[in-house]
Coordinates of C-alpha atoms in Angstrom, one line a residue:
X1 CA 71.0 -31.2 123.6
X2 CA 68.8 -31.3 126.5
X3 CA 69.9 -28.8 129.4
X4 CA 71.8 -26.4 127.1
X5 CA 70.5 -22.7 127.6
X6 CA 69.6 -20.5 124.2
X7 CA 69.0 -17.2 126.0
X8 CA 70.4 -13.3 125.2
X9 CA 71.8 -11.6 127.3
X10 CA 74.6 -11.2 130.1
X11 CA 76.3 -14.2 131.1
X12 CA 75.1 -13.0 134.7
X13 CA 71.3 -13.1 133.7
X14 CA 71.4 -16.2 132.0
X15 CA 72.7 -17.8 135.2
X16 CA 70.1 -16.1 137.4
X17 CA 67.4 -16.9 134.8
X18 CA 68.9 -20.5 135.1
X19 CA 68.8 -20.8 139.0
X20 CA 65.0 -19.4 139.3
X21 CA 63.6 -22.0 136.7
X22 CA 65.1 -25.0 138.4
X23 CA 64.1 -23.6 142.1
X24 CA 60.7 -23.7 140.9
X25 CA 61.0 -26.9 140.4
X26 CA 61.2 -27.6 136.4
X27 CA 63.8 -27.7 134.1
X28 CA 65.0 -23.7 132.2
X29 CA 66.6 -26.6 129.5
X30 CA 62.9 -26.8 128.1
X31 CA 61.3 -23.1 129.1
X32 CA 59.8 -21.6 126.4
X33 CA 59.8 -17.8 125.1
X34 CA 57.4 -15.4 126.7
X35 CA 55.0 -15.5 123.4
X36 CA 55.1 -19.7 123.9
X37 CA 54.2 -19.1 127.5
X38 CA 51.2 -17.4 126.6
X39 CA 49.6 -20.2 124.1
X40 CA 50.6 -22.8 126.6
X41 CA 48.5 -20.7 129.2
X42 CA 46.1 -20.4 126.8
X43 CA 46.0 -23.9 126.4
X44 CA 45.8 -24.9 130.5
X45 CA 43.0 -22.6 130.8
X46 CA 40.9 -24.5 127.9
X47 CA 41.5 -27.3 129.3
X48 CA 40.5 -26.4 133.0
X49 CA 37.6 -24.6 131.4
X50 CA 36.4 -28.0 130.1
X51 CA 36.8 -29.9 133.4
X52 CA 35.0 -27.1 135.3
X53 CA 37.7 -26.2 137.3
X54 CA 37.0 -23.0 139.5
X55 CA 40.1 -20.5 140.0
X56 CA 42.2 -21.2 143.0
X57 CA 41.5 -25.3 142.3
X58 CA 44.4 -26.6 140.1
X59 CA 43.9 -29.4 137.7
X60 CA 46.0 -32.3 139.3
X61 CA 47.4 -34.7 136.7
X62 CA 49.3 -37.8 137.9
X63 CA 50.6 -40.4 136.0
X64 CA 50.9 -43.7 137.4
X65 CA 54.1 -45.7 136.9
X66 CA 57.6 -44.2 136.2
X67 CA 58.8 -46.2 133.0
X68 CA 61.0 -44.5 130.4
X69 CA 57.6 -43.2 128.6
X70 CA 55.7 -42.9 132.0
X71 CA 58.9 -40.3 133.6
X72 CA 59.2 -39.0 130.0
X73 CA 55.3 -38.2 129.4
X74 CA 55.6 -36.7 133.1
X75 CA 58.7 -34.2 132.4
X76 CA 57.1 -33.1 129.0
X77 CA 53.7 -31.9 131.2
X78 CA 56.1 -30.4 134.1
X79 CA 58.5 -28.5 131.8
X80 CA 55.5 -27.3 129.6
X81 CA 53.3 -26.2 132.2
X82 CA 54.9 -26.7 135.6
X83 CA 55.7 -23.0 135.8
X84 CA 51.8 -22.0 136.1
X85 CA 51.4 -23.7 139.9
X86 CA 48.4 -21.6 140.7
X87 CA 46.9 -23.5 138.3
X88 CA 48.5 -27.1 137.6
X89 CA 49.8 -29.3 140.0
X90 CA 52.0 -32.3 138.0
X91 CA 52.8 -35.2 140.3
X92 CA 54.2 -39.2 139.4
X93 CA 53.7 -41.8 141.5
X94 CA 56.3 -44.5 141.5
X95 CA 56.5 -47.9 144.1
X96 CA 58.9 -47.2 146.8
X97 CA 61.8 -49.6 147.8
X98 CA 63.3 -50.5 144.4
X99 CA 67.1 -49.8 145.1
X100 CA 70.1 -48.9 142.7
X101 CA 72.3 -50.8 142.5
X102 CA 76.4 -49.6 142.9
X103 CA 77.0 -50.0 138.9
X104 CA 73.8 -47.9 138.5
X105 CA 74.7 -45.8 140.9
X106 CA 78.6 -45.3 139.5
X107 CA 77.2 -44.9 136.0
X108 CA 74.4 -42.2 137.0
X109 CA 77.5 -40.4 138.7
X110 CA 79.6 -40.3 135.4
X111 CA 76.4 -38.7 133.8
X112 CA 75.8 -36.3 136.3
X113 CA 79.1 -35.0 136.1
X114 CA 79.5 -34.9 132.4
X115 CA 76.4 -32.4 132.4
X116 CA 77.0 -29.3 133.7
X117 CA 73.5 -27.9 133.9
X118 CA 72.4 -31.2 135.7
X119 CA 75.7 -31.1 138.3
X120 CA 74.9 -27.9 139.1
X121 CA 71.0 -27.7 139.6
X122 CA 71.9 -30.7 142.3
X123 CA 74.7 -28.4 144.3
X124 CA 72.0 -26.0 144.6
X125 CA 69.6 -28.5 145.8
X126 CA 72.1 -29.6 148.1
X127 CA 71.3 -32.8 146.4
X128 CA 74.6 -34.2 145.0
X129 CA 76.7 -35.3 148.1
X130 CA 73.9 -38.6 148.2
X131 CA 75.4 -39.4 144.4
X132 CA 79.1 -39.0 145.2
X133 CA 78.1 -41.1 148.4
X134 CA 76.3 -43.9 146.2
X135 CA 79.3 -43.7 143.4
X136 CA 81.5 -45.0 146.6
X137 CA 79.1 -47.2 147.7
X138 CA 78.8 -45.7 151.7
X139 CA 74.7 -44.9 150.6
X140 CA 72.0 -46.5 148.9
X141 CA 69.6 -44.6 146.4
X142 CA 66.0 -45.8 145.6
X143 CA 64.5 -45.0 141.9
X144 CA 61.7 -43.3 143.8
X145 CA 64.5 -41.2 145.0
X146 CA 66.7 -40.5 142.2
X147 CA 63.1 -39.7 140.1
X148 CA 62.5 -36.6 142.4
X149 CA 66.3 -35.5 140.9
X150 CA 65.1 -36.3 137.3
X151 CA 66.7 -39.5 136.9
X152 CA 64.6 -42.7 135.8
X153 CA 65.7 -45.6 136.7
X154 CA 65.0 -47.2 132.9
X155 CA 66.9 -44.3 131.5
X156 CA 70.0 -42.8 133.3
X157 CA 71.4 -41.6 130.4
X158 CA 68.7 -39.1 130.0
X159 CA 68.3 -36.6 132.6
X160 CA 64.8 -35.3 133.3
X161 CA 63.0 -31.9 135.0
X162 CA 62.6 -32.6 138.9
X163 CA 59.2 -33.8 139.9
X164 CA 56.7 -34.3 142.5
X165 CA 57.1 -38.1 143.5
X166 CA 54.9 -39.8 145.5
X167 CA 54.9 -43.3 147.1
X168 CA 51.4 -43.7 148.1
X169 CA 49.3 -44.9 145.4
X170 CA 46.0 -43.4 147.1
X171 CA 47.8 -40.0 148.0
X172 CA 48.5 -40.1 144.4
X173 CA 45.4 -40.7 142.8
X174 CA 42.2 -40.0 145.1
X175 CA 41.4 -36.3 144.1
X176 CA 43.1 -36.6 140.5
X177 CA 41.6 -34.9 137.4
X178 CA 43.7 -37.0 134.8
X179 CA 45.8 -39.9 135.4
X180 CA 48.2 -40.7 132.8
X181 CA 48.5 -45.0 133.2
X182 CA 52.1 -45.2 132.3
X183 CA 52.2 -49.0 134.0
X184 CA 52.9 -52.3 131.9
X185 CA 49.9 -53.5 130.5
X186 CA 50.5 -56.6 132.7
X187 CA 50.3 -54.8 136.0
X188 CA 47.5 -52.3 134.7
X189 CA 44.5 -54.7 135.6
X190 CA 46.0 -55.0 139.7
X191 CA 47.4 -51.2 140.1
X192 CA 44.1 -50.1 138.8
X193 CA 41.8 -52.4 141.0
X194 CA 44.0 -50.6 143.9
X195 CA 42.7 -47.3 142.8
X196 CA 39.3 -47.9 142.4
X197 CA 38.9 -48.3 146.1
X198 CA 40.2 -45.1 146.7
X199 CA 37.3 -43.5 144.0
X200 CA 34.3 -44.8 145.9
X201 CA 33.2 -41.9 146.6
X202 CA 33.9 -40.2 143.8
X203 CA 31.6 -37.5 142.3
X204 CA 33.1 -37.0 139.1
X205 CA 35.2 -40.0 137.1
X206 CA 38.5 -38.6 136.1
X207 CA 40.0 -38.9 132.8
X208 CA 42.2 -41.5 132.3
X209 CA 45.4 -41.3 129.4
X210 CA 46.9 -45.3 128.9
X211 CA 50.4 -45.0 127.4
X212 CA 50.5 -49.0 127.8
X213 CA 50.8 -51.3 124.9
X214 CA 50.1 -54.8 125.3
X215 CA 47.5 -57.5 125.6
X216 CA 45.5 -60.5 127.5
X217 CA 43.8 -62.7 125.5
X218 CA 40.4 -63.9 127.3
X219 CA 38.6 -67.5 125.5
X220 CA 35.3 -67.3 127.5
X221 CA 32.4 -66.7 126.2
X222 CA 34.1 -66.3 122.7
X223 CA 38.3 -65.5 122.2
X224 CA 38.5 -61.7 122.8
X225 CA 41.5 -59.4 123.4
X226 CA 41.0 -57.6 126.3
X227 CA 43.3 -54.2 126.5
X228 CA 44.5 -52.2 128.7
X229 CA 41.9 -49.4 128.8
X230 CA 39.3 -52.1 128.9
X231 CA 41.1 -53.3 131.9
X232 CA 41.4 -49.9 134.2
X233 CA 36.9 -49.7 132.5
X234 CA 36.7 -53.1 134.4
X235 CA 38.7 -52.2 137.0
X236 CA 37.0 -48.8 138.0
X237 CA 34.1 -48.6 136.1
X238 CA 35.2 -45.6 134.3
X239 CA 33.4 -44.9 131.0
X240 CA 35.0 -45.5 128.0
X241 CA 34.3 -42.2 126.8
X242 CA 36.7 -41.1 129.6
X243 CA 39.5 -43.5 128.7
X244 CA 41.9 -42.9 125.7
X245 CA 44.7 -44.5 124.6
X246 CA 47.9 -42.2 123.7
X247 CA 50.6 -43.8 121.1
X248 CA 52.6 -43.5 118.4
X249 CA 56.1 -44.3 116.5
X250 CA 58.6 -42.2 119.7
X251 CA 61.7 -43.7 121.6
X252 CA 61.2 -42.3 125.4
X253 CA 64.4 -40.2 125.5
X254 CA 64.5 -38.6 122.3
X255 CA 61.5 -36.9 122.6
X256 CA 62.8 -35.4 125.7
X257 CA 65.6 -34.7 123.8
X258 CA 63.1 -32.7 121.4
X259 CA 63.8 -34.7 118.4
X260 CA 60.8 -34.2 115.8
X261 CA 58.0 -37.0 117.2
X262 CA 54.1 -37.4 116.8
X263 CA 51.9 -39.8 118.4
X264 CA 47.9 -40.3 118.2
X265 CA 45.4 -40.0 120.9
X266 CA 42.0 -42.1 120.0
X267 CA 39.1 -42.1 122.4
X268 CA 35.7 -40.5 122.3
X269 CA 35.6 -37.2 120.4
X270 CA 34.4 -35.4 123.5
X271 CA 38.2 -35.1 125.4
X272 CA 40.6 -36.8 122.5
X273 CA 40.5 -33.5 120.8
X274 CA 40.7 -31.1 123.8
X275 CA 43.3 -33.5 125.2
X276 CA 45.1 -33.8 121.6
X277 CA 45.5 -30.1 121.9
X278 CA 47.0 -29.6 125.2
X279 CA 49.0 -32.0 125.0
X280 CA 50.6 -30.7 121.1
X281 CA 54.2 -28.8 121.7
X282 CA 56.3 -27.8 118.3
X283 CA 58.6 -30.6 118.8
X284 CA 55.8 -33.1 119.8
X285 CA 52.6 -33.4 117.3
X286 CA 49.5 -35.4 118.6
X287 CA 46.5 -36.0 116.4
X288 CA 43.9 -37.6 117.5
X289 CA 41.3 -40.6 116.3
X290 CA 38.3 -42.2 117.0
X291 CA 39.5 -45.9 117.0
X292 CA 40.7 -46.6 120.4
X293 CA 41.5 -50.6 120.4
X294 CA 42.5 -51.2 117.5
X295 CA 45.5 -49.1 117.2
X296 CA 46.1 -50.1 121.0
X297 CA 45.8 -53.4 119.8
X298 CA 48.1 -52.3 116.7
X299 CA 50.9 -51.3 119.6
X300 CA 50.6 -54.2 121.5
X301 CA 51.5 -56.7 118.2
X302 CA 54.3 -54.8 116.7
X303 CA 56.2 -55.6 119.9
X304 CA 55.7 -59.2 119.2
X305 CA 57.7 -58.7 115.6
X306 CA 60.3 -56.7 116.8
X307 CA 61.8 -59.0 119.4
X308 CA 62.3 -61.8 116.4
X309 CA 63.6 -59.0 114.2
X310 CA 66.5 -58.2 117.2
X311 CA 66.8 -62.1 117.0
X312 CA 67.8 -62.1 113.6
X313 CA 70.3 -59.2 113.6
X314 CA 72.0 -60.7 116.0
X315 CA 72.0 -63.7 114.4
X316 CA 73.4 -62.9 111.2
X317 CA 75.9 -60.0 112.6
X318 CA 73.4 -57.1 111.1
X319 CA 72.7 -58.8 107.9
X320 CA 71.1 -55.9 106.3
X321 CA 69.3 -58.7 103.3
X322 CA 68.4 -61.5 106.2
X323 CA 66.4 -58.1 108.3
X324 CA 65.0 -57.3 105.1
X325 CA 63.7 -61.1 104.3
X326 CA 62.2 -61.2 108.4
X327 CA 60.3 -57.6 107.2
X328 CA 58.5 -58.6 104.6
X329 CA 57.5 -61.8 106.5
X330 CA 56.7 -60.1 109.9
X331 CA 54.3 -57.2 108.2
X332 CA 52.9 -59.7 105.8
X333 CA 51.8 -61.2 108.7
X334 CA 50.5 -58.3 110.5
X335 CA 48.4 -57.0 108.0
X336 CA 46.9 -60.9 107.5
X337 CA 46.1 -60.1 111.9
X338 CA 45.0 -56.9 111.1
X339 CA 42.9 -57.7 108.8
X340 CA 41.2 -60.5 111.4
X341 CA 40.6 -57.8 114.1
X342 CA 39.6 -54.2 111.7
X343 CA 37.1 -53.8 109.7
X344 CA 39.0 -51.3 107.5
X345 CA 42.7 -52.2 108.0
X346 CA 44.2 -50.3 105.6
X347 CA 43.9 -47.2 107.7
X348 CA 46.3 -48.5 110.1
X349 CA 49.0 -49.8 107.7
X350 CA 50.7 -46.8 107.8
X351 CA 50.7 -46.0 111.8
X352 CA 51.7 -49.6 112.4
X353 CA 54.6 -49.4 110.4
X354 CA 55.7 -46.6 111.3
X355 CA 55.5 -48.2 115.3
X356 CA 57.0 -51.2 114.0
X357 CA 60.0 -49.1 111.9
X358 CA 60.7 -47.4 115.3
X359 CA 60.8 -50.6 117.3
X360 CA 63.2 -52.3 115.5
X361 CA 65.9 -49.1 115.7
X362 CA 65.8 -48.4 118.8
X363 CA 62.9 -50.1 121.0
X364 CA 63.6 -52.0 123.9
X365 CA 61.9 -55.1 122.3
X366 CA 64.7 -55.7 119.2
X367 CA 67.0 -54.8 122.1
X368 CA 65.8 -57.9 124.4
X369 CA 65.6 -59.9 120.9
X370 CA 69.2 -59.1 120.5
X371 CA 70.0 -60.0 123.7
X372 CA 68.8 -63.3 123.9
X373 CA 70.3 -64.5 121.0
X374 CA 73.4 -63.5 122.1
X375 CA 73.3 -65.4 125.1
X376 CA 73.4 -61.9 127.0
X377 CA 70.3 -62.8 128.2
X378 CA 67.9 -65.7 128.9
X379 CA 64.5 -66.3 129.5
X380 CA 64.7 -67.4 133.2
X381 CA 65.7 -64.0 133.6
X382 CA 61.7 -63.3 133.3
X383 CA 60.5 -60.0 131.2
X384 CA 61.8 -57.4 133.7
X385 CA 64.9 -56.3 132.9
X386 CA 67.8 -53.7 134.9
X387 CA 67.9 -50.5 132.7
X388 CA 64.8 -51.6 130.4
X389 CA 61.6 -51.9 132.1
X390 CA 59.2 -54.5 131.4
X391 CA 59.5 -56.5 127.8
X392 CA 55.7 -56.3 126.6
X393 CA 56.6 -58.5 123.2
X394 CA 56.9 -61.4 125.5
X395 CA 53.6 -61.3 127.6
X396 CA 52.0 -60.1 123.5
X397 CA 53.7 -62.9 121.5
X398 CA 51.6 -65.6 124.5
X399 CA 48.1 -63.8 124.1
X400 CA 48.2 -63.7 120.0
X401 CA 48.9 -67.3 119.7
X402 CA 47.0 -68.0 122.0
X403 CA 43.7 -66.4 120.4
X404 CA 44.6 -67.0 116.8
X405 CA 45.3 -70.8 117.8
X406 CA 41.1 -71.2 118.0
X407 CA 39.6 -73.3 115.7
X408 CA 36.6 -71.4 116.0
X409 CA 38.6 -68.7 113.9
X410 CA 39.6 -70.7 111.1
X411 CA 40.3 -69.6 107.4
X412 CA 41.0 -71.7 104.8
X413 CA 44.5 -72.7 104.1
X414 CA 45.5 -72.1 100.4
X415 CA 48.0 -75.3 100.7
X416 CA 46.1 -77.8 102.3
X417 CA 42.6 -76.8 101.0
X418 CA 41.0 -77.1 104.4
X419 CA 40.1 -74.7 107.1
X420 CA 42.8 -74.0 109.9
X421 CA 43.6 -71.9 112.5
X422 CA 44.8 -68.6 112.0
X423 CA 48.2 -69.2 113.7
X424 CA 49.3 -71.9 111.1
X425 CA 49.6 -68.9 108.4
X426 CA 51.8 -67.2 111.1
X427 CA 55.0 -69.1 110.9
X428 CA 56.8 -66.3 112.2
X429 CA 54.7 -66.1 115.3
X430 CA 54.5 -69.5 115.8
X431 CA 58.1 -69.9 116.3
X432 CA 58.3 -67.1 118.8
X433 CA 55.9 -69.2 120.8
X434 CA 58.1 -71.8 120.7
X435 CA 61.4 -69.8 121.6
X436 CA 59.7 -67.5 124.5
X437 CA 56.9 -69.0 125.8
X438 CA 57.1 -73.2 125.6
X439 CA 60.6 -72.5 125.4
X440 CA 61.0 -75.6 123.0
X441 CA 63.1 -74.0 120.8
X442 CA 66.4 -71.6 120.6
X443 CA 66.7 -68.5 119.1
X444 CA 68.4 -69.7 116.3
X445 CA 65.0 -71.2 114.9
X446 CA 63.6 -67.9 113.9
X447 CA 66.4 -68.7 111.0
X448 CA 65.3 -72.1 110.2
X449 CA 61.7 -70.5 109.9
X450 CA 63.0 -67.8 107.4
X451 CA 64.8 -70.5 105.3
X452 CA 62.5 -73.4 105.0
X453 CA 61.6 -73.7 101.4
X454 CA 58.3 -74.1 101.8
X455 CA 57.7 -71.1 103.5
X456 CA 54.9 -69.2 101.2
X457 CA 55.2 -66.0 99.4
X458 CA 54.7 -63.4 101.8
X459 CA 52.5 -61.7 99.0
X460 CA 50.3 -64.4 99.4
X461 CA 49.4 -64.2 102.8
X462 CA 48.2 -60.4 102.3
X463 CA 46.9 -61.8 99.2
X464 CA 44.4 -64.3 101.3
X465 CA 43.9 -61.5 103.5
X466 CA 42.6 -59.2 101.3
X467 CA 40.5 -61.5 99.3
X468 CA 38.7 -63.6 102.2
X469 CA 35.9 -61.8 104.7
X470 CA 38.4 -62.3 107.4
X471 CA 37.3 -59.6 110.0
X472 CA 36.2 -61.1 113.2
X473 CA 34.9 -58.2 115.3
X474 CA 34.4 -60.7 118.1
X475 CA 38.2 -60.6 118.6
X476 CA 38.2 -57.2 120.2
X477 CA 34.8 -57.5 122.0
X478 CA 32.5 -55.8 119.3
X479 CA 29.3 -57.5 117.8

């Protein structure tokens, strides 16, 4: 459990040992033996070595945008190597103003108090009146706030380090060595045009870590997905040799909770591997690869599958045979995309269903699927939601549909005998259209389109795949 103390010794020195780690500002839940210390010293020091940092100049990380991964990816840096402040300086920026609510605010009290390593690092911090104050509803908290305590505003129920919070974007970011992008992939494009008027005058480009999954689909000169590290390259001129996307099958708050997790860096060899290695921790494995869009691509469309798959569980009360009959349709349909936009997709079969596996347990996606088939939720509601953060299925299931509705793509239809777009062998992501962006249709019809007899083989689809030259390079940009 995160915050419980595995230390020898006297009662008395484990307290003491306690109160100094959380007075310098990270969390003693996470602090790591002496021997652990050194490699992760070891490891900082590589990694400064690389960027040419001189001694007495830390290497300032700052991720941008406080999301459950965002806050999470934050905390891991801060409980890892937040102790060495000679040499690291860990900071998140977050937008100020956002307030919590008085059901928020009641609920975050019931968690602080049912933790006694959280209620008590806040009496020392003199830092828990302003919660029994919200609880009552005589004060209002802010996320930005509450984040400095350890508490995101997407994730209450997990209780993070303290960390350096700051407000102003170009305070944040003008003298930063890596910034971790840890915004929706739908606001990456704007915050990152903010930034790059604050790097004019730059010497050096930072390096740039994008934890965002999602995409825009661009028509002009040909259909292209554009992704979020080629937005922040377009945004700030960056090379893409300095950009690398970070992602992997992980639900935010049990990694912080130290269950078992790995995720894959891919970027240019020159900082992927460096990076891949600080980054590693015994509870948290990173490899690292070479093929940077395509698996951010990869992240981006499992989101689209897993919001109809929380459809359909709620829709048939868990029906553990109707989940299984949307699976095989849903990846036989991904690998027919994948097989459109890789040259050699069966090396991402297995990281994409792994991504897709985790989504439809536990991801926020299959959650907002769920939702909106019970009537919980509607679409009016837009794809920002209390407690959840942004829905990036929504924005993803618009920009696939959108690209693979060009004629210009079209493969020939094994019914019909005539070339057609690449949508109309995608029933299951045509209906989505329907339900979440035209809006023409309930969720009940991600049923009807499971149970319409002439719905083909889901074999066959691969099938076609597989034995047509499908790949389109042009879809992500590449001649």
């Amino acid at each position: 459990m995160v915050g419980s103390i595995e230390t020898m010794g006297s009662p008395d020195n484990n307290n003491h040992h306690q109160q100094q780690h959380q007075q310098n500002g990270y969390s003693s839940a996470h602090h790591s033996t002496n021997g652990t210390n050194s490699g992760q010293e070891e490891k900082l020091d590589e990694l400064r070595r690389l960027l040419g940092k001189a001694d007495g100049d830390p290497l300032r990380i700052v991720g941008v945008g406080a999301g459950a991964w965002g806050s999470v990816f934050a905390a891991l840096l801060q409980d890892s190597y937040g102790q060495f402040r000679d040499k690291i300086q860990i900071r998140i920026w977050r937008r100020a103003g956002r307030a919590v609510d008085r059901s928020t605010a009641e609920h975050l009290f019931e968690v602080i108090n049912s933790r006694e390593d959280v209620l008590r690092r806040l009496i020392r911090r003199c830092a828990y009146l302003k919660y029994v104050e919200a609880r009552l509803g005589d004060r209002t908290l802010y996320a930005d706030e509450i984040l400095k305590d350890g508490f995101c505003i997407n994730m209450i129920d997990t209780p993070l380090c303290p960390m350096k919070v700051v407000t102003n974007l170009q305070e944040a970011v003008w003298d930063a060595d890596i910034v971790v992008n840890g915004v929706p992939s739908t606001d990456t494009r704007e915050v990152f045009e903010e930034i790059s008027v604050y790097w004019k005058e730059r010497i050096s480009m930072p390096i740039i870590i994008s934890l965002a999954k999602g995409i825009e689909a661009a028509l002009s000169p040909v259909p292209h997905i554009i992704t979020p590290t080629q937005m922040i390259k377009l945004a700030t001129g960056v090379p893409m040799e300095n950009i690398l996307y970070l992602g992997g099958p992980n639900i935010a708050s049990e990694i912080y909770n130290k269950e078992y997790a790995n995720a894959r860096i891919c970027g240019a060899e020159k900082w992927r591997k460096p990076i891949a290695n600080f980054l590693r921790q015994p509870h948290f494995i990173v490899w690292d690869n070479s093929d940077l869009i395509t698996h951010e691509v990869m992240g981006g469309l499992k989101n689209v599958y897993a919001i109809g798959a929380g459809m359909v569980a709620a829709l048939t009360n868990e029906s553990a045979t109707s989940k299984s009959v949307y699976f095989a349709h849903c990846t036989s349909e991904m690998i027919f995309i994948t097989h459109l936009l890789a040259e050699e997709p069966e090396k991402l079969a297995g990281p994409l269903l792994a991504d897709t596996y985790v989504t439809l347990l536990k991801g926020r996606n299959a959650w907002y699927g769920q939702m909106l088939a019970k009537g919980e939720l509607s679409r009016d509601m837009g794809d920002s939601i209390k407690g959840k953060g942004m829905i990036q299925g929504v924005s993803a299931v618009g920009a696939f549909y959108e690209l693979l509705s060009q004629q210009s793509l079209s493969v020939l239809h094994p019914g019909v005998k005539k070339p057609v777009a690449p949508v109309e062998l995608c029933p299951i992501l045509k209906t989505l259209y329907t339900i979440l962006i035209s809006r023409e249709r309930s969720s009940e019809a991600i049923l009807q389109a499971l149970r319409d007899e002439t719905l083909n083989d889901p074999r066959e689809r691969i099938e076609i795949a597989q034995t047509h030259a499908f790949y389109r390079p042009s879809l992500l940009g590449q001649s």
